[in-house]
Tab-separated table of C-alpha atoms in Angstrom:
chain	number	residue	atom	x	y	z
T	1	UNK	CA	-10.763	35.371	1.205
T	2	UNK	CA	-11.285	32.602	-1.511
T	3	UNK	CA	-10.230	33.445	-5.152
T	4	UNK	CA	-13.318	34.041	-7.242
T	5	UNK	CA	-12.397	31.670	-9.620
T	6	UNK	CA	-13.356	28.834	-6.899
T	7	UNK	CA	-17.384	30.812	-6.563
T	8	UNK	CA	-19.882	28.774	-7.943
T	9	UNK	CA	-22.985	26.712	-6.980
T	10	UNK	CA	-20.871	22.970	-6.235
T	11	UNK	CA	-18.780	22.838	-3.150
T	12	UNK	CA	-16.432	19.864	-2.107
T	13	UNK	CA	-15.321	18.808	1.093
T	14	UNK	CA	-11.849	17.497	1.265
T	15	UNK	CA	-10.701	15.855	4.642
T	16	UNK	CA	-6.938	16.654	4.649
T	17	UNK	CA	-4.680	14.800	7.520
T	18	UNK	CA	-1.950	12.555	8.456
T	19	UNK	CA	-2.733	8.291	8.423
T	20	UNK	CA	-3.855	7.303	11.287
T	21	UNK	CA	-5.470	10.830	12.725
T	22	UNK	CA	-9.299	10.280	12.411
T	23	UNK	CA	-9.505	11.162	8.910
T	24	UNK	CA	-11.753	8.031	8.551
T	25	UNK	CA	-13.749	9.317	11.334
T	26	UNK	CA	-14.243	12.271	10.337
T	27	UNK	CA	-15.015	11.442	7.162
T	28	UNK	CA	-17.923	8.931	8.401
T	29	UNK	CA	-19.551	10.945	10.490
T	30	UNK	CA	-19.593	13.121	7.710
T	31	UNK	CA	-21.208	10.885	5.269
T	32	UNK	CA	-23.340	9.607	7.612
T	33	UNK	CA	-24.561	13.227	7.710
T	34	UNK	CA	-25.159	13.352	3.989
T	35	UNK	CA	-22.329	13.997	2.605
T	36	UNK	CA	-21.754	11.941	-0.955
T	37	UNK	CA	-17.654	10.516	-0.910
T	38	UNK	CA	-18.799	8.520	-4.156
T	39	UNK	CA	-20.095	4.846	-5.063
T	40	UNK	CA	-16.763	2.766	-4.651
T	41	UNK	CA	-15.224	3.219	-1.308
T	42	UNK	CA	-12.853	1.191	0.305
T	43	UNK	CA	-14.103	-1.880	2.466
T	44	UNK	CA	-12.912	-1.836	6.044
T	45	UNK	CA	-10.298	-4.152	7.038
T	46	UNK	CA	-8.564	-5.448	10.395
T	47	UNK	CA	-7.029	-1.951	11.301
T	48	UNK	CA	-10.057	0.487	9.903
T	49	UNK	CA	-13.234	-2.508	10.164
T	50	UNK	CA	-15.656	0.294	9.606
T	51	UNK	CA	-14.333	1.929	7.004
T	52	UNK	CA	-12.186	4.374	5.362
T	53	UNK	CA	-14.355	6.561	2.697
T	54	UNK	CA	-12.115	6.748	0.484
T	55	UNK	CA	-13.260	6.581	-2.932
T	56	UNK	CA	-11.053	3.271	-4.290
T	57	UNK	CA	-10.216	5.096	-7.984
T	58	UNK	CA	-9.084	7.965	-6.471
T	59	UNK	CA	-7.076	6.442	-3.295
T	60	UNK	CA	-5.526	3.962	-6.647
T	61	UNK	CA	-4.503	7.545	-8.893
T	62	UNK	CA	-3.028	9.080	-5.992
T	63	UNK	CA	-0.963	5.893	-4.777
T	64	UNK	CA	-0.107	5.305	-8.179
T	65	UNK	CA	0.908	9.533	-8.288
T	66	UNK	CA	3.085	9.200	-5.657
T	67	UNK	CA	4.892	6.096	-6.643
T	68	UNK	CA	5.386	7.906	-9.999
T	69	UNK	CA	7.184	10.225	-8.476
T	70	UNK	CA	9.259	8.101	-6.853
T	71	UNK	CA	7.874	8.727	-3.255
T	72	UNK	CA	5.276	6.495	-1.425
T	73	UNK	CA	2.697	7.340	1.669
T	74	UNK	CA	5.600	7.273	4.507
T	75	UNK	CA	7.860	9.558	3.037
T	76	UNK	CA	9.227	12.001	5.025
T	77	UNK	CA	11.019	14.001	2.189
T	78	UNK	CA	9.528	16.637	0.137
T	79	UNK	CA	7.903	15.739	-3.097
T	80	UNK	CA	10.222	16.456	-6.122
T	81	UNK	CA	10.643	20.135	-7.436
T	82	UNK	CA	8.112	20.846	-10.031
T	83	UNK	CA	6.320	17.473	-9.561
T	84	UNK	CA	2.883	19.549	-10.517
T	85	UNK	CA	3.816	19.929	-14.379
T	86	UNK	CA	5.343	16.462	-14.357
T	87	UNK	CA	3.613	13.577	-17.103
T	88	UNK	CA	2.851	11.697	-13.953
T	89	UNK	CA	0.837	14.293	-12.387
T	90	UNK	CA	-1.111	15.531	-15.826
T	91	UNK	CA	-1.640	11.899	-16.213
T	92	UNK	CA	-3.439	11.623	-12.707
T	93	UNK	CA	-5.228	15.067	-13.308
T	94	UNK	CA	-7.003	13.770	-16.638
T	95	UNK	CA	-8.027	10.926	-14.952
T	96	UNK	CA	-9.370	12.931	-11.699
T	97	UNK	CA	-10.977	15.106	-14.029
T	98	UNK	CA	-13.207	12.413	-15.422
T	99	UNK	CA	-13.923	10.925	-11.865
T	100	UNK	CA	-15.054	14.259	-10.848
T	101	UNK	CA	-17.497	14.630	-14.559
T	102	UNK	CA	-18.711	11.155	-14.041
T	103	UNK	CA	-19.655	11.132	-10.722
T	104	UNK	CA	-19.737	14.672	-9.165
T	105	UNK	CA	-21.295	16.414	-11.957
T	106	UNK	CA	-24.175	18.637	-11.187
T	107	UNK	CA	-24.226	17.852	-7.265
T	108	UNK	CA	-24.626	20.192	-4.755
T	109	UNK	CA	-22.075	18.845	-2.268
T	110	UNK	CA	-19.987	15.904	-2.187
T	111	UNK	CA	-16.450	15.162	-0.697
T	112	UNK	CA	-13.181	13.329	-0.448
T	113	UNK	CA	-10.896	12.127	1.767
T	114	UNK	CA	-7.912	10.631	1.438
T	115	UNK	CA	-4.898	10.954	3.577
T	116	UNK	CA	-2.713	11.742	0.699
T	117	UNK	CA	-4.139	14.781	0.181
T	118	UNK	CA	-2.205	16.569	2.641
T	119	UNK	CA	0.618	16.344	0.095
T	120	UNK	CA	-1.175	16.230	-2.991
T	121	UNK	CA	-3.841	18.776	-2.674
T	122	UNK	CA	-2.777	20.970	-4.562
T	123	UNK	CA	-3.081	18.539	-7.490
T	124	UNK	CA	-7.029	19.647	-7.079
T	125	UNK	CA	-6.927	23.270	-7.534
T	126	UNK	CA	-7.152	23.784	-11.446
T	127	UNK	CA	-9.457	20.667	-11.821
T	128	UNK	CA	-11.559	22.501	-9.204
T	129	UNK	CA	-11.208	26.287	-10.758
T	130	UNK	CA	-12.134	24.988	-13.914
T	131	UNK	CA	-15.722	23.570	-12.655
T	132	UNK	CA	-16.550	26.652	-10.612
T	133	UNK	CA	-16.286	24.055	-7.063
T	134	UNK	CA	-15.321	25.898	-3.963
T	135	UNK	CA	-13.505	23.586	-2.040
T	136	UNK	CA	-13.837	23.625	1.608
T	137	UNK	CA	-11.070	21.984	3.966
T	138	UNK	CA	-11.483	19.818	6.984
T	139	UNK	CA	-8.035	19.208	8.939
T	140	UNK	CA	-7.899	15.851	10.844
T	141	UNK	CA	-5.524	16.585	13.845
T	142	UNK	CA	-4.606	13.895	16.197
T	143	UNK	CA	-1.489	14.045	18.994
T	144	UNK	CA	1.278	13.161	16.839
T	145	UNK	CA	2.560	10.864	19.379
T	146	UNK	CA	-0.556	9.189	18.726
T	147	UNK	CA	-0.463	8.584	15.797
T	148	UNK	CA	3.243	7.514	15.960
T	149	UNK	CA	1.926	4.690	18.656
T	150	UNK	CA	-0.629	3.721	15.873
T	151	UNK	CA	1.166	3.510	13.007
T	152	UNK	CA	3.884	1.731	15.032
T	153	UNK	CA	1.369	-1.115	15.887
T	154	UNK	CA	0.083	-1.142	12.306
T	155	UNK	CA	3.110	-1.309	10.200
T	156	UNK	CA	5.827	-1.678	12.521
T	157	UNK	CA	7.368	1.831	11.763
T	158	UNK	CA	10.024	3.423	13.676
T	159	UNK	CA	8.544	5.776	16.443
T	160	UNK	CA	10.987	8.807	14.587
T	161	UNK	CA	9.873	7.865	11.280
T	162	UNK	CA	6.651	7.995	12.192
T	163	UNK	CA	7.172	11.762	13.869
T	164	UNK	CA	8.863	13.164	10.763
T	165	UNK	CA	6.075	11.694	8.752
T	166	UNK	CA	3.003	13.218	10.458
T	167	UNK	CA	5.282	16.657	10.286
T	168	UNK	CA	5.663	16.561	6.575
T	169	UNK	CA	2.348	15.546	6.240
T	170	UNK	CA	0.501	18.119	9.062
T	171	UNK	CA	2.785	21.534	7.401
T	172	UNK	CA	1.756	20.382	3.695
T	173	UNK	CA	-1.879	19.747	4.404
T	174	UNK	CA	-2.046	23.395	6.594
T	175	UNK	CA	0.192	25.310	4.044
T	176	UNK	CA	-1.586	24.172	0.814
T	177	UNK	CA	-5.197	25.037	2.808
T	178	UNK	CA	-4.762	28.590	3.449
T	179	UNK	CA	-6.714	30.763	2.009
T	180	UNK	CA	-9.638	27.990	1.616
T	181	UNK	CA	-12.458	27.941	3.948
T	182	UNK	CA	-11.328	25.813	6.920
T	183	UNK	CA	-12.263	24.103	10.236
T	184	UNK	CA	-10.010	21.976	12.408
T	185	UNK	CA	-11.111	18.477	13.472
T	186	UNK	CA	-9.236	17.389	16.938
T	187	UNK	CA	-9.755	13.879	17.022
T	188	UNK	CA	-10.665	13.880	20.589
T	189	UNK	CA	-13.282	15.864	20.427
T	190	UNK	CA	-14.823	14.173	17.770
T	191	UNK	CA	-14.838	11.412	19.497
T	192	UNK	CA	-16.053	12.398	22.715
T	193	UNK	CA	-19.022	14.610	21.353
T	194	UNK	CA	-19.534	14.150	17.461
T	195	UNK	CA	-22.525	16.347	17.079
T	196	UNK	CA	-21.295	19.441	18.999
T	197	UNK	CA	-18.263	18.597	16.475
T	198	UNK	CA	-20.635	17.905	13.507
T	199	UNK	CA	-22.540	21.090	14.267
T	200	UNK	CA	-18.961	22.949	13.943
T	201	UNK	CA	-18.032	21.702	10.939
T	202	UNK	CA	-21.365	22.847	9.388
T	203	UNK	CA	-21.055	26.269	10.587
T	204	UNK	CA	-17.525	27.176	9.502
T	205	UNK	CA	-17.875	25.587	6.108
T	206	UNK	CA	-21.405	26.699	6.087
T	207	UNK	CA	-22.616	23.432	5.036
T	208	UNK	CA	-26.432	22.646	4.081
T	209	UNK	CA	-26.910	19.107	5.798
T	210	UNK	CA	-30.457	17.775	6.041
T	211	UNK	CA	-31.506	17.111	9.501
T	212	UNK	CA	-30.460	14.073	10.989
T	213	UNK	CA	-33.078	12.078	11.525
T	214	UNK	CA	-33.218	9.400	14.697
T	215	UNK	CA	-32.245	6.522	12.512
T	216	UNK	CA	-28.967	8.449	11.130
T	217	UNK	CA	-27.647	9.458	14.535
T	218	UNK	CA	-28.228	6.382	16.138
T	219	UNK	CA	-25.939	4.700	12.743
T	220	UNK	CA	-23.195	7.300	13.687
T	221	UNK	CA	-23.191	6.824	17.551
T	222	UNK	CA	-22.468	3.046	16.424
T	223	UNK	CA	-20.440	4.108	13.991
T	224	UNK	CA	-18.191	6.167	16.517
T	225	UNK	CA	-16.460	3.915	18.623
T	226	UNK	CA	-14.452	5.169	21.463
T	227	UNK	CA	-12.756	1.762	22.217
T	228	UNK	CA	-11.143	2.091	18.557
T	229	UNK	CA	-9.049	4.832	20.221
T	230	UNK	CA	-6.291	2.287	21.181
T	231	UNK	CA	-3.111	5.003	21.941
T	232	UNK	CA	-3.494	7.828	24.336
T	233	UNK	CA	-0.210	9.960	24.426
T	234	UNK	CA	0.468	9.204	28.152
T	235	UNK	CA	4.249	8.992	27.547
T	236	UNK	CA	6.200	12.024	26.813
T	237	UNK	CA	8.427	12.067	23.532
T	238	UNK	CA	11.684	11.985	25.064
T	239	UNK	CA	10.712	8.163	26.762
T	240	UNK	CA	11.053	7.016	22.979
T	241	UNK	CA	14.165	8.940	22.364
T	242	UNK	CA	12.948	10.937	19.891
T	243	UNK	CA	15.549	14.033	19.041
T	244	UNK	CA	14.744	17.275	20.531
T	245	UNK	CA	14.204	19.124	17.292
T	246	UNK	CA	11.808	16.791	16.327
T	247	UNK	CA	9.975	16.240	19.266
T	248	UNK	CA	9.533	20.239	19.741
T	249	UNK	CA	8.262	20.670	16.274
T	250	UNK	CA	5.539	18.062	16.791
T	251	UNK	CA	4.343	19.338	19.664
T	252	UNK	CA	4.921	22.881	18.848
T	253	UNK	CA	2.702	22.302	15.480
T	254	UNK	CA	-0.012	20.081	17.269
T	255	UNK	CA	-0.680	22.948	19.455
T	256	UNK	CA	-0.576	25.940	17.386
T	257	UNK	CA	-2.737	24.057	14.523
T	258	UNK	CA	-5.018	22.662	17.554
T	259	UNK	CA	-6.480	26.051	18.226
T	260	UNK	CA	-5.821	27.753	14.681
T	261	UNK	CA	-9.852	28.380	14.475
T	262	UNK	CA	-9.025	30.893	17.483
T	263	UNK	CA	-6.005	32.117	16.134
T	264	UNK	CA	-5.464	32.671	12.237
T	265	UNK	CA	-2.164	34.042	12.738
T	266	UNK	CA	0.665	31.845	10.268
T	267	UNK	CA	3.620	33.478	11.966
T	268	UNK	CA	4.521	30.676	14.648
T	269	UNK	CA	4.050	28.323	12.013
T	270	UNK	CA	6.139	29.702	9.170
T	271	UNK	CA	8.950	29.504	11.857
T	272	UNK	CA	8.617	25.766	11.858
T	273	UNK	CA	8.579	25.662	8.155
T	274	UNK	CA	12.019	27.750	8.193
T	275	UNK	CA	13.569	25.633	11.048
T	276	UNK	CA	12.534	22.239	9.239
T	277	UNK	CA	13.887	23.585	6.027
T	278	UNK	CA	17.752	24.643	7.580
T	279	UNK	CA	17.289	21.439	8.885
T	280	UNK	CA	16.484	19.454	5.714
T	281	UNK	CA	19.581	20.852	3.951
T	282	UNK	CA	21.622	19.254	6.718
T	283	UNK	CA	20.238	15.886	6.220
T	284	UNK	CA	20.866	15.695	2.838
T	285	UNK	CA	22.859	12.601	2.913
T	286	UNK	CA	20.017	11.064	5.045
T	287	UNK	CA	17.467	12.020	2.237
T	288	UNK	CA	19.706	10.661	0.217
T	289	UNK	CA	19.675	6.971	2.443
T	290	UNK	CA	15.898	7.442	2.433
T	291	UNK	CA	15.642	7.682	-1.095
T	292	UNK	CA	17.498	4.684	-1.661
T	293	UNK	CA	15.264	3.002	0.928
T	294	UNK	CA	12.180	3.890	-0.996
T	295	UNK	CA	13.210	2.535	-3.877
T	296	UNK	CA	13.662	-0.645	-2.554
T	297	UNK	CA	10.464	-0.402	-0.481
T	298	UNK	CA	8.262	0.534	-3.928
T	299	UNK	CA	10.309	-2.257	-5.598
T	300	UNK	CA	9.062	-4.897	-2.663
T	301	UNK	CA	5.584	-3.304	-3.111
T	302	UNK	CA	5.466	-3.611	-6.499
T	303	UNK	CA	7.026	-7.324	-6.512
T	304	UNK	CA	4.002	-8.226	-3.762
T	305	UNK	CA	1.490	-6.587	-5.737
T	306	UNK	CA	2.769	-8.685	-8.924
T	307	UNK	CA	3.107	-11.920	-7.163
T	308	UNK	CA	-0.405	-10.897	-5.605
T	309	UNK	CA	-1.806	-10.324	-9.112
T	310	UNK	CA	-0.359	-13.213	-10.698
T	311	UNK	CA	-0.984	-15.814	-7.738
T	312	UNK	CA	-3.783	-17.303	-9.458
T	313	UNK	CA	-2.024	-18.005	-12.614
T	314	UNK	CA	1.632	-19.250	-10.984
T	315	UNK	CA	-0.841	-22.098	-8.860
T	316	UNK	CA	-2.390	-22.923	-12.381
T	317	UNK	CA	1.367	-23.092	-13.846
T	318	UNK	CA	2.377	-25.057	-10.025
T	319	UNK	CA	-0.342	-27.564	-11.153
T	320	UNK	CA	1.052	-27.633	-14.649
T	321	UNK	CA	4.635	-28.333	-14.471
T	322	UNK	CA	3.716	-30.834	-11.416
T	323	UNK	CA	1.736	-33.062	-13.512
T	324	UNK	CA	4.426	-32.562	-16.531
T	325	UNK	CA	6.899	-33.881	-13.532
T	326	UNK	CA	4.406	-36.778	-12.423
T	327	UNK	CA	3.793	-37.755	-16.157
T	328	UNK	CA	7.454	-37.962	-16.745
T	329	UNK	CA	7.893	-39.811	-13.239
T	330	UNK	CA	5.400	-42.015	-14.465
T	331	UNK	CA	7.231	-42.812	-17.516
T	332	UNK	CA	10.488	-42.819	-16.149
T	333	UNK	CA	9.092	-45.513	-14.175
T	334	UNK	CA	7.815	-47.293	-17.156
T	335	UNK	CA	11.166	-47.027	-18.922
T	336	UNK	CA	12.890	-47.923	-16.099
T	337	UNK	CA	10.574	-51.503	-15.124
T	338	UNK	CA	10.884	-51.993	-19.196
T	339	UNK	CA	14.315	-51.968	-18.917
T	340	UNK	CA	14.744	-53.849	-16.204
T	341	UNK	CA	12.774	-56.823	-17.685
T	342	UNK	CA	14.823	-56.264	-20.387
T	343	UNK	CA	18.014	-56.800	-18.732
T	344	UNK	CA	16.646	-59.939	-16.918
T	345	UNK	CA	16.064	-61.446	-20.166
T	346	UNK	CA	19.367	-60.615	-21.598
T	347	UNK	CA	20.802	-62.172	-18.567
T	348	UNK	CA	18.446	-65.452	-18.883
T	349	UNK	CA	19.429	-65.386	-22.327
T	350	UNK	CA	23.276	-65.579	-21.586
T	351	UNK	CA	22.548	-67.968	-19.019
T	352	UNK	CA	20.461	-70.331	-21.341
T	353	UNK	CA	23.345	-70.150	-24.266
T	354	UNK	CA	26.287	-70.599	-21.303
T	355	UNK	CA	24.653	-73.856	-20.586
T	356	UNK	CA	24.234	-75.053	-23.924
T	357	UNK	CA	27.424	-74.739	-24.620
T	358	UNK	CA	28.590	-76.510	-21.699
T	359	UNK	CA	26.179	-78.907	-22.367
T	360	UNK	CA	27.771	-79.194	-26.351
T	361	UNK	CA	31.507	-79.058	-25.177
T	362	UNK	CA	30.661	-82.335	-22.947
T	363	UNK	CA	28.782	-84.097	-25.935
T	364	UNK	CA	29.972	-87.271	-27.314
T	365	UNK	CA	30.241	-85.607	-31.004
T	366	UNK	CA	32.401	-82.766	-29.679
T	367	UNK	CA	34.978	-85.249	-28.601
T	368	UNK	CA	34.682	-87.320	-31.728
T	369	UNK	CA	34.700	-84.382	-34.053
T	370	UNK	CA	38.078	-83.117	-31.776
T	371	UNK	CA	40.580	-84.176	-34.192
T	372	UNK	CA	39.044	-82.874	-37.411
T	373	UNK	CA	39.117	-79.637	-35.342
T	374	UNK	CA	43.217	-79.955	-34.433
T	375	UNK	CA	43.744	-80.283	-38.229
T	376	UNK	CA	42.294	-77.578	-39.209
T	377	UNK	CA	43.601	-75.323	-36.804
T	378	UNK	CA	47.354	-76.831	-38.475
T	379	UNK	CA	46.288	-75.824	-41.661
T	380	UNK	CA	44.363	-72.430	-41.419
């Protein structure tokens, strides 16, 4: 049952999952249904063309979150003990707060998605209480090794890394959604049959959507593209090496969260929750390795994003200094012909008094005038 504090007349969707699960999908059909995920959203680009509905200030404060906390969206460790009363994370929630007054304020229904939330989510809950919004959950769920395929492709992550993230990122986004109205979203499905899924959604959530008229279903068939589903998990886990532990946890969790609208029984999965933690403790020194690696990583990011920021100005300085070099390598050149010229002359002028004195010591009056010069040199 939901806390009372959550009643009121405003409810939210938030579409929790791992990258690369459908959460875009999902999150499209759903605004093509009605649903309002705010005025900026992120533009498509080559590996989402049609969109991620994301709304751009929020995806920015939760990047920005995360990177404060010395994490970033493909880390597999846990987020730092009592991260939620951290300045970084107040500093996000005042700023979340006045997305949510400026641009949710007074409406019926709206939502967000943003994959992020899985690990974040429960950054939301007193900016929600406080407003009287009842937030209602939609869980993206795609095969893990799916997703591991995909965001292999996409960013050239290791097939293991990959696992461990969609783990950390699947048990945060089910564990921090209990107790909230729920529905699961098996990517699939959606695919395959959006309206039986759409229709699903609705009815767990108990959503008010308008009817969809011809126009709108005929934008979301477009919209749902079944050749965008690139990786099918044909392969088994073991073909990519993956350790046993891992690869049983995936699967074990893909399954038991696949069917948890049949089944609301936590049991299984607080099992995996114990087993991953005993196992976390042993990989200390590995957390520790990561760490350092996403240090590095954020400092890369944060270099690109500079250089990316600044790229416009370091041409205009480029253009600068290389007309301060072609000035001076037009005046070195100036100096240098001067000089030159200079030298010539110097050297016509030697020339000019060499012969002039060659010309005066074979004179008539230098040899008449060449015994005055004898004396003189007997008396000086």
């Amino acid at each position: 049952m939901i806390d009372e504090a959550y009643t009121g007349s405003q409810k939210a969707v938030f579409v929790l999952g791992m990258h690369r699960s459908g959460t875009s999908a999902t999150a499209g059909v759903l605004h093509y249904a009605g649903i309002d995920f705010g005025k900026r959203l992120l533009p498509g680009r080559a590996d989402n063309p049609k969109g991620y509905f994301e709304h751009e200030e929020v995806w920015q404060i939760h990047e920005t979150l995360l990177n404060d906390l010395g994490s970033c969206w493909d880390d597999i460790r846990p987020l730092p003990s009592g991260w939620l009363e951290s300045d970084a994370a107040r500093h996000a929630s005042a700023r979340l707060r006045d997305i949510v007054d400026r641009e949710f304020s007074g409406m019926p229904l709206w939502g967000l998605k943003d994959p992020r939330l899985s690990r974040l989510f429960p950054l939301w809950f007193p900016i929600l209480k406080e407003r009287s919004i009842i937030p209602l959950v939609v869980l993206a769920l795609r095969h893990p090794l799916e997703v591991a395929q995909s965001l292999h492709r996409r960013d050239k992550i290791g097939m293991s890394h990959a696992l461990a993230v969609w783990l950390r990122y699947t048990l945060e986004a089910e564990l921090s959604s209990r107790g909230f109205p729920r529905v699961v979203q098996y990517y699939p499905r959606l695919i395959n049959d959006w309206r039986t899924e759409l229709a699903k959604i609705s009815g767990v959530l108990g959503l008010s959507l308008p009817e969809l008229s011809a126009v709108a279903q005929t934008r979301i068939d477009s919209f749902i593209d079944k050749d965008l589903r690139h990786e099918k998990p044909h392969q088994q886990m073991a073909e990519y090496g993956i350790i046993d532990n891992l690869s049983d946890w995936c699967t074990s969790l893909h399954n038991k969260i696949k069917h948890l609208d049949v089944s609301q029984s936590f049991d299984d999965l607080n099992d995996i929750y114990q087993n991953i933690f005993d196992f976390e403790q042993k990989l200390i020194h590995y957390y520790e390795f990561s760490g350092n690696y996403i240090k590095l990583k954020l400092e890369y990011e944060k270099n690109i994003t500079w250089l990316e920021e600044n790229r416009e100005n370091l041409n205009s300085e480029i253009i600068r200094l290389n007309d301060i070099i072609q000035d001076i390598s037009e005046k070195k050149n100036y100096v240098i012909t001067r000089l030159r010229r200079e030298i010539d002359y110097a050297k016509s002028d030697i020339k000019n008094r060499d012969r002039i004195i060659q010309e005066l010591h074979h004179s008539t009056s230098w040899k008449i005038t060449a015994p005055l010069r004898i004396v003189r040199k007997l008396f000086s």
